[in-house]
mmCIF file of C-alpha atoms in Angstrom:
data_model
loop_
_atom_site.group_PDB
_atom_site.id
_atom_site.type_symbol
_atom_site.label_atom_id
_atom_site.label_comp_id
_atom_site.label_asym_id
_atom_site.label_seq_id
_atom_site.Cartn_x
_atom_site.Cartn_y
_atom_site.Cartn_z
ATOM 1 C CA MET Q 30 -18.610 31.480 24.129
ATOM 2 C CA LYS Q 31 -15.219 31.279 25.818
ATOM 3 C CA LEU Q 32 -15.330 30.721 29.579
ATOM 4 C CA ASN Q 33 -12.210 31.546 31.565
ATOM 5 C CA ILE Q 34 -12.512 30.288 35.147
ATOM 6 C CA ALA Q 35 -10.323 30.436 38.244
ATOM 7 C CA VAL Q 36 -10.706 27.243 40.297
ATOM 8 C CA LEU Q 37 -9.958 27.517 44.035
ATOM 9 C CA PRO Q 38 -10.571 24.107 45.682
ATOM 10 C CA GLY Q 39 -9.432 25.195 49.152
ATOM 11 C CA ASP Q 40 -9.374 22.819 52.124
ATOM 12 C CA GLY Q 41 -10.988 19.647 53.441
ATOM 13 C CA ILE Q 42 -13.589 18.298 51.029
ATOM 14 C CA GLY Q 43 -13.075 21.316 48.767
ATOM 15 C CA PRO Q 44 -10.975 19.506 46.136
ATOM 16 C CA GLU Q 45 -13.443 16.587 45.972
ATOM 17 C CA ILE Q 46 -16.601 18.647 45.494
ATOM 18 C CA ILE Q 47 -14.913 21.122 43.165
ATOM 19 C CA GLY Q 48 -13.719 18.180 41.074
ATOM 20 C CA GLN Q 49 -17.313 17.082 40.445
ATOM 21 C CA ALA Q 50 -18.550 20.623 39.736
ATOM 22 C CA LEU Q 51 -15.729 21.036 37.245
ATOM 23 C CA ARG Q 52 -16.676 17.778 35.505
ATOM 24 C CA VAL Q 53 -20.253 19.032 35.219
ATOM 25 C CA THR Q 54 -19.009 22.371 33.879
ATOM 26 C CA GLU Q 55 -16.929 20.563 31.269
ATOM 27 C CA ALA Q 56 -19.914 18.432 30.235
ATOM 28 C CA ILE Q 57 -22.119 21.502 29.846
ATOM 29 C CA CYS Q 58 -19.490 23.324 27.791
ATOM 30 C CA GLU Q 59 -19.052 20.305 25.529
ATOM 31 C CA LYS Q 60 -22.808 19.966 25.042
ATOM 32 C CA PHE Q 61 -23.434 23.631 24.246
ATOM 33 C CA GLY Q 62 -20.241 24.254 22.284
ATOM 34 C CA HIS Q 63 -18.483 26.601 24.721
ATOM 35 C CA GLU Q 64 -14.714 26.839 25.012
ATOM 36 C CA LEU Q 65 -13.600 26.313 28.612
ATOM 37 C CA SER Q 66 -10.252 27.227 30.101
ATOM 38 C CA TYR Q 67 -9.414 27.148 33.796
ATOM 39 C CA GLU Q 68 -6.489 27.439 36.178
ATOM 40 C CA TYR Q 69 -6.117 26.370 39.807
ATOM 41 C CA GLY Q 70 -5.197 28.707 42.653
ATOM 42 C CA LEU Q 71 -4.306 28.350 46.331
ATOM 43 C CA VAL Q 72 -6.575 29.616 49.112
ATOM 44 C CA GLY Q 73 -7.226 28.938 52.801
ATOM 45 C CA ALA Q 74 -5.248 26.575 55.023
ATOM 46 C CA SER Q 75 -3.601 24.882 52.058
ATOM 47 C CA ALA Q 76 -2.288 28.271 50.952
ATOM 48 C CA ILE Q 77 -0.999 29.046 54.457
ATOM 49 C CA ASP Q 78 0.791 25.698 54.553
ATOM 50 C CA GLN Q 79 2.440 26.253 51.173
ATOM 51 C CA VAL Q 80 3.145 29.994 51.034
ATOM 52 C CA GLY Q 81 2.155 31.408 54.454
ATOM 53 C CA ASN Q 82 -0.719 33.512 53.081
ATOM 54 C CA PRO Q 83 -4.397 32.378 52.945
ATOM 55 C CA TYR Q 84 -5.027 34.517 49.824
ATOM 56 C CA PRO Q 85 -1.711 34.864 47.964
ATOM 57 C CA ASP Q 86 -1.075 37.636 45.450
ATOM 58 C CA GLY Q 87 -0.871 35.036 42.691
ATOM 59 C CA THR Q 88 -4.359 33.800 43.510
ATOM 60 C CA HIS Q 89 -5.726 37.328 43.470
ATOM 61 C CA GLU Q 90 -4.117 38.010 40.089
ATOM 62 C CA LEU Q 91 -5.635 34.789 38.756
ATOM 63 C CA CYS Q 92 -9.109 35.775 40.005
ATOM 64 C CA MET Q 93 -8.834 39.260 38.514
ATOM 65 C CA ALA Q 94 -7.827 37.804 35.134
ATOM 66 C CA SER Q 95 -10.744 35.321 35.099
ATOM 67 C CA ASP Q 96 -14.410 35.674 34.148
ATOM 68 C CA ALA Q 97 -15.594 33.780 37.226
ATOM 69 C CA VAL Q 98 -14.264 31.962 40.285
ATOM 70 C CA LEU Q 99 -15.422 28.473 41.272
ATOM 71 C CA PHE Q 100 -14.632 28.134 44.964
ATOM 72 C CA GLY Q 101 -14.713 25.098 47.273
ATOM 73 C CA ALA Q 102 -14.367 25.561 51.027
ATOM 74 C CA ILE Q 103 -11.798 26.704 53.571
ATOM 75 C CA GLY Q 104 -10.983 25.779 57.147
ATOM 76 C CA ASP Q 105 -8.807 23.386 59.095
ATOM 77 C CA PRO Q 106 -9.081 22.132 62.696
ATOM 78 C CA LYS Q 107 -5.461 22.979 63.434
ATOM 79 C CA TYR Q 108 -6.362 26.654 63.012
ATOM 80 C CA ASP Q 109 -9.899 26.447 64.417
ATOM 81 C CA ASN Q 110 -8.561 25.003 67.683
ATOM 82 C CA ASN Q 111 -5.736 27.501 68.053
ATOM 83 C CA PRO Q 112 -7.086 30.858 69.312
ATOM 84 C CA SER Q 113 -3.585 32.366 69.258
ATOM 85 C CA ALA Q 114 -2.982 31.660 65.552
ATOM 86 C CA LYS Q 115 -1.879 34.866 63.825
ATOM 87 C CA VAL Q 116 -2.921 33.736 60.333
ATOM 88 C CA ARG Q 117 -6.187 31.903 59.701
ATOM 89 C CA PRO Q 118 -7.799 30.389 56.606
ATOM 90 C CA GLU Q 119 -10.884 32.599 57.013
ATOM 91 C CA GLN Q 120 -8.711 35.683 56.614
ATOM 92 C CA GLY Q 121 -8.171 34.562 53.033
ATOM 93 C CA LEU Q 122 -11.907 34.559 52.378
ATOM 94 C CA LEU Q 123 -12.317 38.043 53.843
ATOM 95 C CA ALA Q 124 -9.351 39.303 51.827
ATOM 96 C CA MET Q 125 -10.787 37.851 48.635
ATOM 97 C CA ARG Q 126 -14.138 39.516 49.254
ATOM 98 C CA LYS Q 127 -12.523 42.858 49.922
ATOM 99 C CA LYS Q 128 -10.023 42.811 47.048
ATOM 100 C CA LEU Q 129 -12.548 41.577 44.483
ATOM 101 C CA GLY Q 130 -15.189 44.010 45.733
ATOM 102 C CA LEU Q 131 -17.650 41.197 46.469
ATOM 103 C CA TYR Q 132 -20.304 43.309 48.137
ATOM 104 C CA ALA Q 133 -23.303 40.970 47.737
ATOM 105 C CA ASN Q 134 -23.760 37.320 48.660
ATOM 106 C CA ILE Q 135 -26.804 35.771 47.010
ATOM 107 C CA ARG Q 136 -28.206 32.570 48.479
ATOM 108 C CA PRO Q 137 -31.318 31.074 46.900
ATOM 109 C CA VAL Q 138 -33.253 28.934 49.377
ATOM 110 C CA SER Q 139 -35.641 26.435 47.822
ATOM 111 C CA THR Q 140 -36.887 22.991 48.721
ATOM 112 C CA PHE Q 141 -36.595 19.741 46.787
ATOM 113 C CA PRO Q 142 -39.668 17.478 47.034
ATOM 114 C CA SER Q 143 -37.500 14.394 47.582
ATOM 115 C CA LEU Q 144 -35.698 16.079 50.494
ATOM 116 C CA ILE Q 145 -38.597 17.569 52.449
ATOM 117 C CA HIS Q 146 -38.615 14.598 54.816
ATOM 118 C CA LYS Q 147 -35.131 15.684 55.946
ATOM 119 C CA SER Q 148 -36.258 19.153 57.006
ATOM 120 C CA PRO Q 149 -36.562 19.746 60.774
ATOM 121 C CA LEU Q 150 -39.821 21.592 60.019
ATOM 122 C CA ARG Q 151 -43.203 20.133 59.090
ATOM 123 C CA ALA Q 152 -43.621 19.397 55.405
ATOM 124 C CA ASP Q 153 -46.561 21.798 55.051
ATOM 125 C CA LEU Q 154 -44.352 24.663 56.290
ATOM 126 C CA VAL Q 155 -41.457 24.109 53.894
ATOM 127 C CA ASP Q 156 -43.039 22.520 50.811
ATOM 128 C CA GLY Q 157 -42.849 25.223 48.155
ATOM 129 C CA ALA Q 158 -40.572 27.584 50.092
ATOM 130 C CA ASP Q 159 -38.590 29.642 47.601
ATOM 131 C CA PHE Q 160 -36.806 32.823 48.621
ATOM 132 C CA MET Q 161 -33.512 34.593 48.127
ATOM 133 C CA CYS Q 162 -31.220 35.979 50.831
ATOM 134 C CA ILE Q 163 -29.027 38.899 49.816
ATOM 135 C CA ARG Q 164 -26.292 39.613 52.347
ATOM 136 C CA GLU Q 165 -24.048 42.685 52.289
ATOM 137 C CA LEU Q 166 -20.536 41.272 52.272
ATOM 138 C CA THR Q 167 -17.840 43.929 52.632
ATOM 139 C CA GLY Q 168 -19.007 46.142 55.500
ATOM 140 C CA GLY Q 169 -20.166 45.835 59.083
ATOM 141 C CA LEU Q 170 -18.434 44.196 62.019
ATOM 142 C CA TYR Q 171 -16.223 41.928 59.931
ATOM 143 C CA PHE Q 172 -14.384 44.844 58.363
ATOM 144 C CA GLY Q 173 -14.971 47.817 60.678
ATOM 145 C CA ARG Q 174 -12.028 49.426 62.463
ATOM 146 C CA PRO Q 175 -10.846 49.751 65.171
ATOM 147 C CA GLN Q 176 -10.905 46.062 66.012
ATOM 148 C CA GLY Q 177 -8.803 44.151 68.500
ATOM 149 C CA ARG Q 178 -8.059 43.359 72.137
ATOM 150 C CA SER Q 179 -6.522 45.281 74.982
ATOM 151 C CA GLU Q 180 -2.925 44.654 75.990
ATOM 152 C CA ASP Q 181 -3.971 42.503 78.932
ATOM 153 C CA GLY Q 182 -6.308 40.515 76.665
ATOM 154 C CA ASP Q 183 -9.308 40.991 78.940
ATOM 155 C CA THR Q 184 -11.201 43.419 76.713
ATOM 156 C CA ALA Q 185 -12.111 42.912 73.062
ATOM 157 C CA TYR Q 186 -13.826 45.260 70.619
ATOM 158 C CA ASP Q 187 -15.247 45.262 67.098
ATOM 159 C CA THR Q 188 -16.623 48.261 65.223
ATOM 160 C CA CYS Q 189 -19.681 48.123 62.962
ATOM 161 C CA VAL Q 190 -19.405 50.651 60.130
ATOM 162 C CA TYR Q 191 -21.622 51.255 57.096
ATOM 163 C CA THR Q 192 -21.717 54.047 54.544
ATOM 164 C CA ARG Q 193 -24.698 55.284 52.551
ATOM 165 C CA GLU Q 194 -23.052 54.076 49.329
ATOM 166 C CA GLU Q 195 -22.671 50.518 50.671
ATOM 167 C CA VAL Q 196 -26.299 50.376 51.761
ATOM 168 C CA GLU Q 197 -27.634 51.886 48.547
ATOM 169 C CA ARG Q 198 -25.906 49.462 46.194
ATOM 170 C CA ILE Q 199 -27.018 46.328 48.055
ATOM 171 C CA LEU Q 200 -30.606 47.583 48.273
ATOM 172 C CA HIS Q 201 -30.749 48.403 44.564
ATOM 173 C CA LEU Q 202 -29.541 44.850 43.874
ATOM 174 C CA ALA Q 203 -32.267 43.432 46.108
ATOM 175 C CA TYR Q 204 -34.952 45.358 44.228
ATOM 176 C CA LYS Q 205 -33.487 44.251 40.901
ATOM 177 C CA TYR Q 206 -33.881 40.589 41.854
ATOM 178 C CA ALA Q 207 -37.301 41.133 43.436
ATOM 179 C CA LYS Q 208 -38.549 42.506 40.100
ATOM 180 C CA MET Q 209 -37.361 39.276 38.473
ATOM 181 C CA ARG Q 210 -39.184 37.191 41.100
ATOM 182 C CA ARG Q 211 -42.378 38.034 43.053
ATOM 183 C CA ASN Q 212 -41.926 41.769 43.703
ATOM 184 C CA LYS Q 213 -41.403 41.710 47.463
ATOM 185 C CA VAL Q 214 -38.389 42.885 49.496
ATOM 186 C CA THR Q 215 -37.919 42.356 53.232
ATOM 187 C CA VAL Q 216 -35.301 44.690 54.734
ATOM 188 C CA VAL Q 217 -33.883 43.166 57.914
ATOM 189 C CA ASP Q 218 -32.186 45.375 60.509
ATOM 190 C CA LYS Q 219 -32.084 46.211 64.229
ATOM 191 C CA ALA Q 220 -33.079 49.856 63.897
ATOM 192 C CA ASN Q 221 -34.533 50.007 67.407
ATOM 193 C CA VAL Q 222 -31.027 49.578 68.865
ATOM 194 C CA LEU Q 223 -28.225 50.105 66.331
ATOM 195 C CA CYS Q 224 -27.185 53.335 64.612
ATOM 196 C CA THR Q 225 -25.992 51.459 61.530
ATOM 197 C CA SER Q 226 -29.407 49.809 61.244
ATOM 198 C CA ARG Q 227 -31.102 53.192 61.453
ATOM 199 C CA LEU Q 228 -28.985 54.291 58.487
ATOM 200 C CA TRP Q 229 -30.070 51.121 56.639
ATOM 201 C CA ARG Q 230 -33.728 51.830 57.331
ATOM 202 C CA GLN Q 231 -33.475 55.507 56.379
ATOM 203 C CA VAL Q 232 -31.801 54.717 53.069
ATOM 204 C CA ALA Q 233 -34.229 51.873 52.344
ATOM 205 C CA GLN Q 234 -37.215 54.138 52.957
ATOM 206 C CA GLU Q 235 -35.780 56.573 50.417
ATOM 207 C CA ILE Q 236 -34.985 53.918 47.816
ATOM 208 C CA GLU Q 237 -38.285 52.042 48.051
ATOM 209 C CA LYS Q 238 -40.004 55.043 46.417
ATOM 210 C CA GLN Q 239 -38.028 54.278 43.242
ATOM 211 C CA TYR Q 240 -39.645 50.822 43.051
ATOM 212 C CA PRO Q 241 -43.402 51.385 43.536
ATOM 213 C CA GLU Q 242 -44.220 48.047 41.909
ATOM 214 C CA VAL Q 243 -42.307 46.185 44.651
ATOM 215 C CA GLU Q 244 -43.796 45.616 48.097
ATOM 216 C CA THR Q 245 -41.334 46.620 50.841
ATOM 217 C CA GLU Q 246 -41.497 45.487 54.441
ATOM 218 C CA TYR Q 247 -39.155 46.112 57.386
ATOM 219 C CA MET Q 248 -38.358 43.532 60.015
ATOM 220 C CA PHE Q 249 -36.072 43.413 63.036
ATOM 221 C CA VAL Q 250 -33.522 40.636 62.794
ATOM 222 C CA ASP Q 251 -34.800 38.715 65.828
ATOM 223 C CA ASN Q 252 -38.316 38.703 64.358
ATOM 224 C CA ALA Q 253 -36.917 37.617 60.973
ATOM 225 C CA ALA Q 254 -35.102 34.714 62.634
ATOM 226 C CA MET Q 255 -38.417 33.520 64.061
ATOM 227 C CA GLN Q 256 -40.453 34.036 60.909
ATOM 228 C CA ILE Q 257 -37.997 32.154 58.687
ATOM 229 C CA ILE Q 258 -38.829 29.128 60.837
ATOM 230 C CA GLN Q 259 -42.538 29.839 61.323
ATOM 231 C CA TRP Q 260 -43.495 30.948 57.797
ATOM 232 C CA PRO Q 261 -40.603 30.454 55.355
ATOM 233 C CA LYS Q 262 -42.976 30.710 52.383
ATOM 234 C CA ARG Q 263 -43.830 34.349 53.205
ATOM 235 C CA PHE Q 264 -40.440 35.628 51.986
ATOM 236 C CA ASP Q 265 -39.346 36.502 48.460
ATOM 237 C CA VAL Q 266 -36.148 38.608 48.623
ATOM 238 C CA LEU Q 267 -34.608 39.202 52.048
ATOM 239 C CA VAL Q 268 -31.770 41.759 52.258
ATOM 240 C CA THR Q 269 -29.624 42.541 55.282
ATOM 241 C CA GLU Q 270 -26.196 43.518 56.589
ATOM 242 C CA ASN Q 271 -23.141 41.314 56.932
ATOM 243 C CA LEU Q 272 -23.410 39.736 60.396
ATOM 244 C CA PHE Q 273 -27.188 39.339 60.326
ATOM 245 C CA GLY Q 274 -26.941 37.823 56.860
ATOM 246 C CA ASP Q 275 -24.270 35.362 57.941
ATOM 247 C CA ILE Q 276 -26.527 34.019 60.685
ATOM 248 C CA LEU Q 277 -29.887 34.130 58.891
ATOM 249 C CA THR Q 278 -28.656 32.425 55.726
ATOM 250 C CA ASP Q 279 -27.273 29.475 57.679
ATOM 251 C CA GLU Q 280 -30.563 29.239 59.563
ATOM 252 C CA ALA Q 281 -32.508 29.361 56.297
ATOM 253 C CA SER Q 282 -30.333 26.681 54.719
ATOM 254 C CA VAL Q 283 -31.311 24.096 57.312
ATOM 255 C CA ILE Q 284 -35.037 24.246 56.545
ATOM 256 C CA THR Q 285 -34.410 22.721 53.108
ATOM 257 C CA GLY Q 286 -33.203 19.483 54.702
ATOM 258 C CA SER Q 287 -29.461 19.636 54.106
ATOM 259 C CA LEU Q 288 -26.679 22.188 54.361
ATOM 260 C CA GLY Q 289 -25.044 20.321 51.481
ATOM 261 C CA MET Q 290 -27.679 21.404 48.967
ATOM 262 C CA LEU Q 291 -27.475 25.193 48.795
ATOM 263 C CA PRO Q 292 -25.276 27.178 46.421
ATOM 264 C CA SER Q 293 -24.295 30.825 46.575
ATOM 265 C CA ALA Q 294 -23.001 33.604 44.373
ATOM 266 C CA SER Q 295 -20.885 36.504 45.576
ATOM 267 C CA ILE Q 296 -21.384 39.401 43.182
ATOM 268 C CA GLY Q 297 -19.271 42.524 43.085
ATOM 269 C CA ILE Q 298 -17.137 45.055 41.323
ATOM 270 C CA HIS Q 299 -14.642 42.667 39.728
ATOM 271 C CA THR Q 300 -14.850 38.879 39.306
ATOM 272 C CA SER Q 301 -17.791 37.061 40.905
ATOM 273 C CA VAL Q 302 -17.296 33.970 43.095
ATOM 274 C CA PHE Q 303 -19.537 30.891 43.153
ATOM 275 C CA GLU Q 304 -19.390 28.510 46.109
ATOM 276 C CA PRO Q 305 -21.413 26.131 48.291
ATOM 277 C CA ILE Q 306 -22.489 27.558 51.625
ATOM 278 C CA HIS Q 307 -21.184 24.643 53.705
ATOM 279 C CA GLY Q 308 -17.738 24.392 55.270
ATOM 280 C CA SER Q 309 -14.694 22.238 54.638
ATOM 281 C CA TYR Q 310 -16.040 19.217 56.607
ATOM 282 C CA PRO Q 311 -12.539 17.962 57.517
ATOM 283 C CA GLN Q 312 -13.869 14.697 59.001
ATOM 284 C CA ALA Q 313 -14.881 13.566 55.503
ATOM 285 C CA THR Q 314 -11.731 14.633 53.683
ATOM 286 C CA GLY Q 315 -10.529 12.025 51.226
ATOM 287 C CA LYS Q 316 -13.367 9.578 51.961
ATOM 288 C CA ASN Q 317 -15.342 10.279 48.774
ATOM 289 C CA ILE Q 318 -18.571 10.708 50.772
ATOM 290 C CA ALA Q 319 -19.097 14.495 50.655
ATOM 291 C CA ASN Q 320 -22.235 15.849 49.005
ATOM 292 C CA PRO Q 321 -21.190 17.671 45.796
ATOM 293 C CA LEU Q 322 -24.648 18.980 44.881
ATOM 294 C CA ALA Q 323 -24.333 22.462 46.421
ATOM 295 C CA THR Q 324 -21.106 22.995 44.503
ATOM 296 C CA ILE Q 325 -22.642 21.663 41.292
ATOM 297 C CA LEU Q 326 -25.600 24.017 41.800
ATOM 298 C CA SER Q 327 -23.090 26.831 42.365
ATOM 299 C CA ALA Q 328 -21.743 26.040 38.904
ATOM 300 C CA ALA Q 329 -25.301 26.490 37.608
ATOM 301 C CA LEU Q 330 -25.377 29.947 39.191
ATOM 302 C CA MET Q 331 -22.010 30.658 37.564
ATOM 303 C CA PHE Q 332 -23.379 29.962 34.091
ATOM 304 C CA GLU Q 333 -26.360 32.231 34.777
ATOM 305 C CA TYR Q 334 -24.849 35.136 36.731
ATOM 306 C CA ALA Q 335 -21.346 35.307 35.232
ATOM 307 C CA PHE Q 336 -22.105 34.329 31.628
ATOM 308 C CA ASP Q 337 -25.861 34.935 31.208
ATOM 309 C CA LEU Q 338 -26.258 31.326 30.031
ATOM 310 C CA HIS Q 339 -29.611 30.384 31.544
ATOM 311 C CA GLN Q 340 -30.324 27.276 29.493
ATOM 312 C CA GLU Q 341 -27.059 25.774 30.718
ATOM 313 C CA GLY Q 342 -27.829 26.595 34.344
ATOM 314 C CA SER Q 343 -31.318 25.162 34.021
ATOM 315 C CA LEU Q 344 -29.996 21.854 32.666
ATOM 316 C CA ILE Q 345 -27.647 21.512 35.647
ATOM 317 C CA ARG Q 346 -30.524 22.085 38.077
ATOM 318 C CA ASN Q 347 -32.685 19.577 36.220
ATOM 319 C CA ALA Q 348 -29.850 17.049 36.438
ATOM 320 C CA VAL Q 349 -29.496 17.590 40.188
ATOM 321 C CA ALA Q 350 -33.248 17.227 40.733
ATOM 322 C CA ALA Q 351 -33.289 14.060 38.617
ATOM 323 C CA SER Q 352 -30.422 12.538 40.593
ATOM 324 C CA MET Q 353 -32.319 13.141 43.813
ATOM 325 C CA ASP Q 354 -35.540 11.700 42.415
ATOM 326 C CA ALA Q 355 -33.565 8.633 41.344
ATOM 327 C CA GLY Q 356 -32.008 8.296 44.800
ATOM 328 C CA VAL Q 357 -28.489 8.852 43.471
ATOM 329 C CA VAL Q 358 -27.279 10.887 46.421
ATOM 330 C CA THR Q 359 -24.580 10.779 49.093
ATOM 331 C CA GLU Q 360 -25.103 9.308 52.556
ATOM 332 C CA ASP Q 361 -26.128 12.588 54.202
ATOM 333 C CA ILE Q 362 -29.425 12.724 52.287
ATOM 334 C CA SER Q 363 -29.994 9.104 51.281
ATOM 335 C CA LEU Q 364 -33.125 7.283 52.403
ATOM 336 C CA LYS Q 365 -32.814 4.781 55.239
ATOM 337 C CA ASP Q 366 -33.431 1.878 52.897
ATOM 338 C CA GLY Q 367 -31.590 3.461 49.974
ATOM 339 C CA LYS Q 368 -28.057 2.932 48.797
ATOM 340 C CA PRO Q 369 -25.713 5.847 49.529
ATOM 341 C CA TYR Q 370 -23.590 6.846 46.558
ATOM 342 C CA SER Q 371 -20.078 8.240 46.676
ATOM 343 C CA THR Q 372 -19.150 11.796 45.728
ATOM 344 C CA SER Q 373 -17.715 10.673 42.401
ATOM 345 C CA GLU Q 374 -20.666 8.351 41.636
ATOM 346 C CA VAL Q 375 -23.090 11.250 42.049
ATOM 347 C CA GLY Q 376 -20.880 13.278 39.720
ATOM 348 C CA ASP Q 377 -20.831 10.414 37.195
ATOM 349 C CA TRP Q 378 -24.630 10.188 37.189
ATOM 350 C CA ILE Q 379 -25.145 13.925 36.687
ATOM 351 C CA VAL Q 380 -22.547 14.124 33.910
ATOM 352 C CA ASN Q 381 -24.231 11.215 32.111
ATOM 353 C CA TYR Q 382 -27.644 12.858 32.516
ATOM 354 C CA ILE Q 383 -26.332 16.065 30.947
ATOM 355 C CA LYS Q 384 -24.808 14.179 28.023
ATOM 356 C CA GLY Q 385 -28.077 12.336 27.411
ATOM 357 C CA ASN Q 386 -30.464 15.312 27.590
#
């Protein structure tokens, strides 16, 4: 198979972690006989610095012409600490989601036995946790209009908007994945307060009848936030709107023991994007200490979701698990008495594992 990939390293540690994921991708393609071609594009703060636009037209054209996008991270303190900045790196991410029609963010949350000791929760609560968060990505407060501030700057407003079509397509996707897993969907909303949530619940109650083999439950977002911590193993597929999903998925990521371990896939109308859920970690830029495993696992999702190559994705996950069992990990998840490995050393080990298995 020929794989044509757009590579968007972004800011901070983005280039370092993307570099290792790309090496793993190359090793997999060599092992399984796939033809790989890729091209780099600008995004985020680096794009603003070079061309004044966090998601340039050239980058969008590259993404549209590719089969998949491997994405690093965006963000820079010089923009984070400037509330009056007119152009921000995050605007590039929102623009990419909108223009590529990336309506669903999929974040698998699962624990690694060798990392359970790093979880802030008791081992018996998190050992065996395995669920999937599906977040609607192109509607809600982040995109609703009107949005802005009053002329005197003392009043600000955001508008939360959802259409039936947006809710239907994300719910159908959630049921699709639930049927591939353990046949349970949890719809998270705030229907006791918000009109948009009442639309979500109404549509979900209609759609659930089309999937009688799947158990459907409804949960307010505040209750879901508590239950993810109290009983993370009770969930299978959790689906929710944009803002709630943004918050809940970051909360869920922490229970696994490290934010640097979880991949994500953004699925949509055009080209899908595969990225780690963590940020650009500017303090570690250029130090060769950043954890590349979430990005490498995102490459595994890319093989599976973009190219339907499940054996390839499985080998990458096995390699990551083996590196952790062997203690070949970066300083953020290394044992107290263990040697921390650099970003590139972890990449070396995983590439060698793939070549030897």
